[in-house]
Short mmCIF file of C-alpha atoms in Angstrom, two decimals:
data_model
loop_
_atom_site.label_atom_id
_atom_site.label_comp_id
_atom_site.label_asym_id
_atom_site.label_seq_id
_atom_site.Cartn_x
_atom_site.Cartn_y
_atom_site.Cartn_z
CA UNK A 781 -6.46 -23.24 20.00
CA UNK A 782 -4.30 -25.60 18.39
CA UNK A 783 -5.81 -24.47 14.88
CA UNK A 784 -4.84 -20.98 15.73
CA UNK A 785 -1.31 -21.59 17.32
CA UNK A 786 -0.71 -24.01 14.17
CA UNK A 787 -1.92 -20.85 11.96
CA UNK A 788 0.47 -18.58 13.69
CA UNK A 789 3.46 -20.91 13.44
CA UNK A 790 3.00 -21.02 9.82
CA UNK A 791 2.25 -17.39 9.34
CA UNK A 792 5.28 -16.85 11.24
CA UNK A 793 7.40 -19.12 9.15
CA UNK A 794 5.99 -17.38 5.65
CA UNK A 795 6.79 -14.14 6.97
CA UNK A 796 10.19 -15.58 7.88
CA UNK A 797 10.82 -17.06 4.66
CA UNK A 798 9.56 -14.06 2.67
CA UNK A 799 11.69 -11.74 4.44
CA UNK A 800 14.68 -13.60 3.81
CA UNK A 801 14.36 -13.84 0.48
CA UNK A 802 13.39 -9.83 -0.04
CA UNK A 803 16.94 -9.09 2.04
CA UNK A 804 18.61 -11.71 -0.90
CA UNK A 805 17.19 -10.05 -3.58
CA UNK A 806 17.45 -6.19 -2.10
CA UNK A 807 20.60 -6.79 -1.41
CA UNK A 808 22.35 -8.33 -4.73
CA UNK A 809 20.31 -5.46 -6.39
CA UNK A 810 21.77 -2.23 -4.27
CA UNK A 811 25.08 -4.09 -4.53
CA UNK A 812 24.41 -4.47 -8.35
CA UNK A 813 23.79 -0.70 -8.56
CA UNK A 814 26.68 1.61 -9.68
CA UNK A 815 26.43 3.37 -5.94
CA UNK A 816 29.90 3.24 -4.97
CA UNK A 817 29.25 2.88 -1.01
CA UNK A 818 32.97 4.80 -0.33
CA UNK A 819 31.26 7.65 -2.43
CA UNK A 820 27.99 7.77 -0.98
CA UNK A 821 29.62 7.62 2.43
CA UNK A 822 32.03 10.68 2.09
CA UNK A 823 30.25 12.78 -0.27
CA UNK A 824 31.14 13.59 -4.36
CA UNK A 825 33.25 16.65 -3.30
CA UNK A 826 35.13 14.46 -1.17
CA UNK A 827 36.00 11.74 -3.29
CA UNK A 828 36.94 13.57 -6.12
CA UNK A 829 40.04 15.01 -4.45
CA UNK A 830 40.38 11.52 -2.55
CA UNK A 831 43.90 9.34 -3.94
CA UNK A 832 43.29 5.48 -5.06
CA UNK A 833 44.99 4.47 -1.75
CA UNK A 834 42.68 6.21 0.15
CA UNK A 835 39.79 5.07 -1.20
CA UNK A 836 41.01 1.46 -1.33
CA UNK A 837 41.76 1.77 2.17
CA UNK A 838 37.95 3.08 3.31
CA UNK A 839 36.59 0.42 1.20
CA UNK A 840 38.56 -1.93 3.15
CA UNK A 841 37.83 -0.58 6.09
CA UNK A 842 33.96 -0.52 5.53
CA UNK A 843 33.96 -3.92 4.39
CA UNK A 844 32.89 -2.66 0.61
CA UNK A 845 35.85 -5.04 -1.22
CA UNK A 846 34.70 -8.02 0.67
CA UNK A 847 32.76 -11.01 -1.34
CA UNK A 848 29.19 -10.32 -1.59
CA UNK A 849 28.32 -13.36 0.42
CA UNK A 850 30.09 -12.13 3.52
CA UNK A 851 29.02 -8.82 3.18
CA UNK A 852 25.21 -10.18 2.94
CA UNK A 853 25.86 -12.28 6.06
CA UNK A 854 27.28 -9.41 7.98
CA UNK A 855 24.52 -6.95 6.79
CA UNK A 856 21.59 -9.79 7.87
CA UNK A 857 23.42 -10.27 11.13
CA UNK A 858 23.02 -6.70 11.73
CA UNK A 859 19.43 -7.03 10.70
CA UNK A 860 18.51 -9.35 13.01
CA UNK A 861 19.82 -7.33 15.74
CA UNK A 862 17.56 -4.33 14.84
CA UNK A 863 20.57 -2.38 13.26
CA UNK A 864 19.61 -1.34 9.80
CA UNK A 865 22.06 1.06 9.22
CA UNK A 866 22.43 4.82 9.50
CA UNK A 867 20.59 7.20 6.61
CA UNK A 868 23.52 9.57 4.90
CA UNK A 869 20.48 11.52 3.95
CA UNK A 870 18.63 12.45 7.51
CA UNK A 871 21.33 11.28 9.43
CA UNK A 872 19.77 9.04 11.56
CA UNK A 873 19.22 5.50 12.16
CA UNK A 874 17.44 4.06 9.49
CA UNK A 875 14.52 2.35 11.79
CA UNK A 876 13.95 5.76 13.19
CA UNK A 877 13.65 6.97 10.28
CA UNK A 878 11.05 4.37 9.30
CA UNK A 879 9.33 4.63 12.55
CA UNK A 880 8.73 8.70 11.84
CA UNK A 881 7.70 8.12 8.24
CA UNK A 882 5.48 5.41 8.77
CA UNK A 883 3.09 7.58 11.36
CA UNK A 884 2.16 9.62 8.26
CA UNK A 885 2.29 7.24 5.68
CA UNK A 886 -0.04 4.57 7.37
CA UNK A 887 -2.59 7.41 8.50
CA UNK A 888 -2.92 8.10 4.40
CA UNK A 889 -2.52 4.59 3.22
CA UNK A 890 -5.58 3.86 5.87
CA UNK A 891 -7.81 6.33 4.59
CA UNK A 892 -7.60 6.17 1.31
CA UNK A 893 -7.68 2.27 1.50
CA UNK A 894 -10.83 2.29 3.54
CA UNK A 895 -12.54 4.74 1.22
CA UNK A 896 -11.56 2.93 -1.96
CA UNK A 897 -12.75 -0.47 -0.64
CA UNK A 898 -16.09 0.78 0.37
CA UNK A 899 -16.92 3.48 -2.71
CA UNK A 900 -15.65 0.72 -4.87
CA UNK A 901 -18.03 -1.91 -3.70
CA UNK A 902 -20.92 0.01 -3.45
CA UNK A 903 -20.49 1.34 -7.04
CA UNK A 904 -19.62 -2.33 -8.35
CA UNK A 905 -22.96 -3.38 -6.56
CA UNK A 906 -24.86 -0.32 -7.76
CA UNK A 907 -23.61 -0.91 -11.61
CA UNK A 908 -24.40 -4.97 -11.43
CA UNK A 909 -27.80 -4.09 -10.18
CA UNK A 910 -28.72 -1.58 -12.71
CA UNK A 911 -26.80 -3.39 -15.53
CA UNK A 912 -26.80 -2.30 -19.20
CA UNK A 913 -28.58 0.97 -17.27
CA UNK A 914 -27.63 4.48 -17.73
CA UNK A 915 -26.31 4.07 -14.09
CA UNK A 916 -24.55 1.10 -14.80
CA UNK A 917 -22.80 2.94 -18.15
CA UNK A 918 -21.87 5.96 -16.31
CA UNK A 919 -20.32 3.99 -13.53
CA UNK A 920 -18.11 1.86 -16.04
CA UNK A 921 -17.06 5.38 -17.86
CA UNK A 922 -16.00 6.68 -14.72
CA UNK A 923 -13.72 3.94 -13.39
CA UNK A 924 -12.42 3.44 -17.30
CA UNK A 925 -11.53 7.14 -17.02
CA UNK A 926 -9.89 6.60 -13.61
CA UNK A 927 -8.23 3.17 -14.70
CA UNK A 928 -6.28 5.07 -17.47
CA UNK A 929 -5.64 8.09 -15.59
CA UNK A 930 -1.86 8.38 -14.16
CA UNK A 931 -1.65 8.85 -10.25
CA UNK A 932 0.61 12.10 -10.37
CA UNK A 933 -1.54 13.92 -12.92
CA UNK A 934 -4.71 13.12 -10.98
CA UNK A 935 -2.86 14.39 -7.86
CA UNK A 936 -1.40 17.59 -9.81
CA UNK A 937 -5.08 18.27 -10.87
CA UNK A 938 -6.37 17.79 -7.07
CA UNK A 939 -3.73 20.28 -6.01
CA UNK A 940 -4.38 22.85 -8.71
CA UNK A 941 -8.07 22.98 -7.95
CA UNK A 942 -8.54 22.75 -4.88
CA UNK A 943 -5.60 24.09 -3.54
CA UNK A 944 -4.68 26.59 -5.74
CA UNK A 945 -7.84 27.51 -7.18
CA UNK A 946 -10.37 27.09 -4.54
CA UNK A 947 -7.91 27.70 -1.65
CA UNK A 948 -9.97 24.89 0.37
CA UNK A 949 -6.81 22.92 1.31
CA UNK A 950 -2.97 23.57 2.25
CA UNK A 951 -0.58 23.04 -0.85
CA UNK A 952 1.43 20.32 0.75
CA UNK A 953 3.34 18.84 3.66
CA UNK A 954 1.93 17.24 6.83
CA UNK A 955 1.16 20.38 8.85
CA UNK A 956 1.01 24.21 8.85
CA UNK A 957 4.79 25.46 8.19
CA UNK A 958 5.99 27.70 10.94
CA UNK A 959 4.03 26.27 13.12
CA UNK A 960 5.60 24.17 15.82
CA UNK A 961 4.69 20.43 16.80
CA UNK A 962 2.87 21.23 20.02
CA UNK A 963 0.39 23.87 18.14
CA UNK A 964 -0.35 21.67 15.58
CA UNK A 965 -4.01 20.33 15.91
CA UNK A 966 -5.99 17.20 14.59
CA UNK A 967 -7.94 19.53 12.29
CA UNK A 968 -4.72 20.59 11.04
CA UNK A 969 -3.52 17.36 10.12
CA UNK A 970 -6.54 16.53 8.65
CA UNK A 971 -6.69 19.53 6.45
CA UNK A 972 -3.03 18.50 5.19
CA UNK A 973 -3.94 14.78 4.64
CA UNK A 974 -7.02 15.39 2.80
CA UNK A 975 -5.74 16.39 -0.81
CA UNK A 976 -3.25 13.18 -0.84
CA UNK A 977 -5.80 10.77 0.62
CA UNK A 978 -8.28 11.87 -1.90
CA UNK A 979 -6.28 11.35 -4.96
CA UNK A 980 -5.31 7.98 -3.73
CA UNK A 981 -8.71 6.65 -2.68
CA UNK A 982 -9.72 7.87 -6.59
CA UNK A 983 -7.38 6.01 -8.29
CA UNK A 984 -8.38 2.64 -6.28
CA UNK A 985 -12.09 2.76 -6.44
CA UNK A 986 -11.88 1.31 -10.57
CA UNK A 987 -10.65 -2.05 -10.14
CA UNK A 988 -12.75 -3.10 -7.28
CA UNK A 989 -16.02 -1.30 -8.92
CA UNK A 990 -15.43 -3.34 -11.62
CA UNK A 991 -14.60 -6.60 -10.14
CA UNK A 992 -17.54 -6.03 -8.05
CA UNK A 993 -19.61 -5.18 -10.77
CA UNK A 994 -19.19 -8.76 -12.64
CA UNK A 995 -19.61 -10.71 -9.30
CA UNK A 996 -22.88 -8.98 -8.58
CA UNK A 997 -23.96 -10.05 -12.19
CA UNK A 998 -22.78 -13.71 -11.67
CA UNK A 999 -24.44 -13.95 -8.00
CA UNK A 1000 -27.99 -12.13 -9.66
CA UNK A 1001 -28.27 -14.91 -12.54
CA UNK A 1002 -27.69 -17.44 -10.04
CA UNK A 1003 -30.77 -20.36 -9.31
CA UNK A 1004 -30.75 -19.49 -5.48
CA UNK A 1005 -31.49 -15.82 -6.16
CA UNK A 1006 -33.78 -16.42 -9.13
CA UNK A 1007 -35.81 -18.46 -6.99
CA UNK A 1008 -35.67 -16.00 -4.02
CA UNK A 1009 -37.33 -13.31 -6.14
CA UNK A 1010 -39.61 -15.98 -7.65
CA UNK A 1011 -41.03 -16.39 -3.99
CA UNK A 1012 -41.76 -12.55 -4.28
CA UNK A 1013 -38.28 -10.91 -1.90
CA UNK A 1014 -37.61 -7.87 -3.05
CA UNK A 1015 -34.12 -6.97 -4.80
CA UNK A 1016 -32.46 -5.22 -1.56
CA UNK A 1017 -33.77 -8.24 0.98
CA UNK A 1018 -32.08 -10.99 -1.76
CA UNK A 1019 -28.93 -8.94 -1.90
CA UNK A 1020 -28.68 -8.51 1.95
CA UNK A 1021 -29.60 -12.19 2.67
CA UNK A 1022 -28.29 -14.32 -0.06
CA UNK A 1023 -25.76 -11.92 -2.20
CA UNK A 1024 -23.55 -9.85 -0.01
CA UNK A 1025 -21.58 -12.59 1.48
CA UNK A 1026 -20.88 -14.34 -2.29
CA UNK A 1027 -19.79 -10.65 -3.33
CA UNK A 1028 -18.03 -10.02 -0.31
CA UNK A 1029 -15.22 -12.64 -1.00
CA UNK A 1030 -13.79 -11.42 -4.41
CA UNK A 1031 -13.94 -8.14 -2.76
CA UNK A 1032 -11.89 -8.87 0.33
CA UNK A 1033 -9.21 -10.34 -2.47
CA UNK A 1034 -9.27 -7.28 -4.33
CA UNK A 1035 -9.30 -4.79 -1.39
CA UNK A 1036 -6.12 -6.43 0.28
CA UNK A 1037 -4.30 -7.13 -3.04
CA UNK A 1038 -4.71 -3.38 -3.55
CA UNK A 1039 -2.11 -2.55 -0.76
CA UNK A 1040 0.71 -3.27 -2.94
CA UNK A 1041 -1.15 -0.67 -5.56
CA UNK A 1042 -1.66 2.05 -2.79
CA UNK A 1043 1.61 1.72 -1.47
CA UNK A 1044 2.93 2.40 -4.68
CA UNK A 1045 0.78 5.04 -5.76
CA UNK A 1046 1.63 6.75 -2.48
CA UNK A 1047 5.45 7.23 -3.75
CA UNK A 1048 4.08 9.59 -6.38
CA UNK A 1049 0.80 11.05 -4.22
CA UNK A 1050 3.42 12.13 -1.40
CA UNK A 1051 5.89 13.79 -3.27
CA UNK A 1052 3.58 15.93 -5.45
CA UNK A 1053 1.99 16.78 -2.37
CA UNK A 1054 5.32 17.18 -0.64
CA UNK A 1055 3.73 14.81 1.83
CA UNK A 1056 6.62 13.41 4.65
CA UNK A 1057 5.99 9.77 4.17
CA UNK A 1058 7.96 6.51 3.29
CA UNK A 1059 6.99 7.34 -0.58
CA UNK A 1060 8.97 10.61 -0.07
CA UNK A 1061 11.51 9.15 1.63
CA UNK A 1062 12.09 6.37 -0.59
CA UNK A 1063 12.59 9.15 -3.42
CA UNK A 1064 14.86 10.84 -1.48
CA UNK A 1065 16.59 7.82 -0.76
CA UNK A 1066 17.13 6.98 -3.97
CA UNK A 1067 18.09 10.07 -5.43
CA UNK A 1068 20.74 10.81 -3.01
CA UNK A 1069 22.38 6.95 -2.88
CA UNK A 1070 21.09 6.34 0.59
CA UNK A 1071 21.29 2.62 0.10
CA UNK A 1072 20.52 1.92 3.69
CA UNK A 1073 17.21 3.62 3.87
CA UNK A 1074 16.62 2.42 0.61
CA UNK A 1075 16.98 -1.18 2.07
CA UNK A 1076 15.11 -0.71 5.28
CA UNK A 1077 11.95 0.81 3.27
CA UNK A 1078 12.09 -2.42 0.79
CA UNK A 1079 11.67 -4.60 3.74
CA UNK A 1080 8.93 -2.67 5.88
CA UNK A 1081 6.96 -2.34 2.62
CA UNK A 1082 7.12 -6.25 2.05
CA UNK A 1083 6.23 -7.00 5.50
CA UNK A 1084 3.39 -4.59 5.31
CA UNK A 1085 2.04 -5.92 1.94
CA UNK A 1086 2.37 -9.54 3.79
CA UNK A 1087 0.66 -8.81 6.51
CA UNK A 1088 -2.28 -7.44 4.19
CA UNK A 1089 -2.49 -11.03 2.76
CA UNK A 1090 -2.50 -12.74 6.02
CA UNK A 1091 -5.53 -10.70 7.40
CA UNK A 1092 -7.42 -11.54 3.92
CA UNK A 1093 -6.71 -15.20 4.51
CA UNK A 1094 -8.08 -14.60 7.67
CA UNK A 1095 -11.13 -13.01 6.97
CA UNK A 1096 -11.81 -15.52 4.14
CA UNK A 1097 -12.70 -17.96 6.72
CA UNK A 1098 -15.11 -15.68 8.61
CA UNK A 1099 -16.87 -14.48 5.61
CA UNK A 1100 -17.42 -18.18 4.21
CA UNK A 1101 -16.87 -21.16 6.58
CA UNK A 1102 -16.49 -23.84 3.18
CA UNK A 1103 -13.00 -22.40 3.18
CA UNK A 1104 -12.20 -23.15 7.02
CA UNK A 1105 -13.82 -26.94 6.56
CA UNK A 1106 -11.83 -27.27 3.46
CA UNK A 1107 -8.64 -26.18 5.15
CA UNK A 1108 -9.42 -28.77 8.21
CA UNK A 1109 -10.00 -31.53 6.03
#
């Protein structure tokens, strides 16, 4: 019990330090950007017709002319109270916009992440067992092609084939156009989610498959596997009893490390499929000089990736007890 309390305390302390560092970097970058906070708030048309004195008055009213450190402390104090500001593009509190968009994005990311991990691990083990055979060459070629394929290009290809040519799936969005929220069924949501999830999951397969293949080859060349095979045990039995636990550790590392990659890929995929998630909201905020929403999404993404790393560290001890004993010592 004490160990878990200590682990939770260290994790929360690391999260607090990370979020503090990310908030400083985000605020400095936003402040250094060419975005004029007065112009962003009043709009381009009103800003052009405004006198210099009026602009200075508004800058003083909103605190835009205050020193950087003072502005950061005011923003951080509001952040600690749960006030992320108001999104200019969505005309709603930033926290509300992120909460609404995160539901769609987390569903998309979750399906893509699980699918890419399972498919990548299976392909990697099969390629490692069939090393230098035609199956291995086929899987490696497939992974190399995927690794060199831009996400947005693959999204456009999938959209053209399955939505435009075949008509099996809708062109975009998360729900049918013209249908009220009360009438949207789970099947409707899944149909709209299918193509973005397929694109994201395919992109994430290659990295996990290639690394799992190398680890599988290393395990199969180890002495304990050769000894087990010499005793007459079949390859499947050896892999199940002695190989999977050793192969799973690097696969877990890659799988949770890919959270950041999949989150970044979702920005392009959501834009291609007009899927209303955090990625599309980030692009809208960037193009519309919505700095409050941009900062909020940056903080959310940092917390999301950190949570993935914490889960990975927790699972390491479950997969390999030697890690837990090393931490205790």
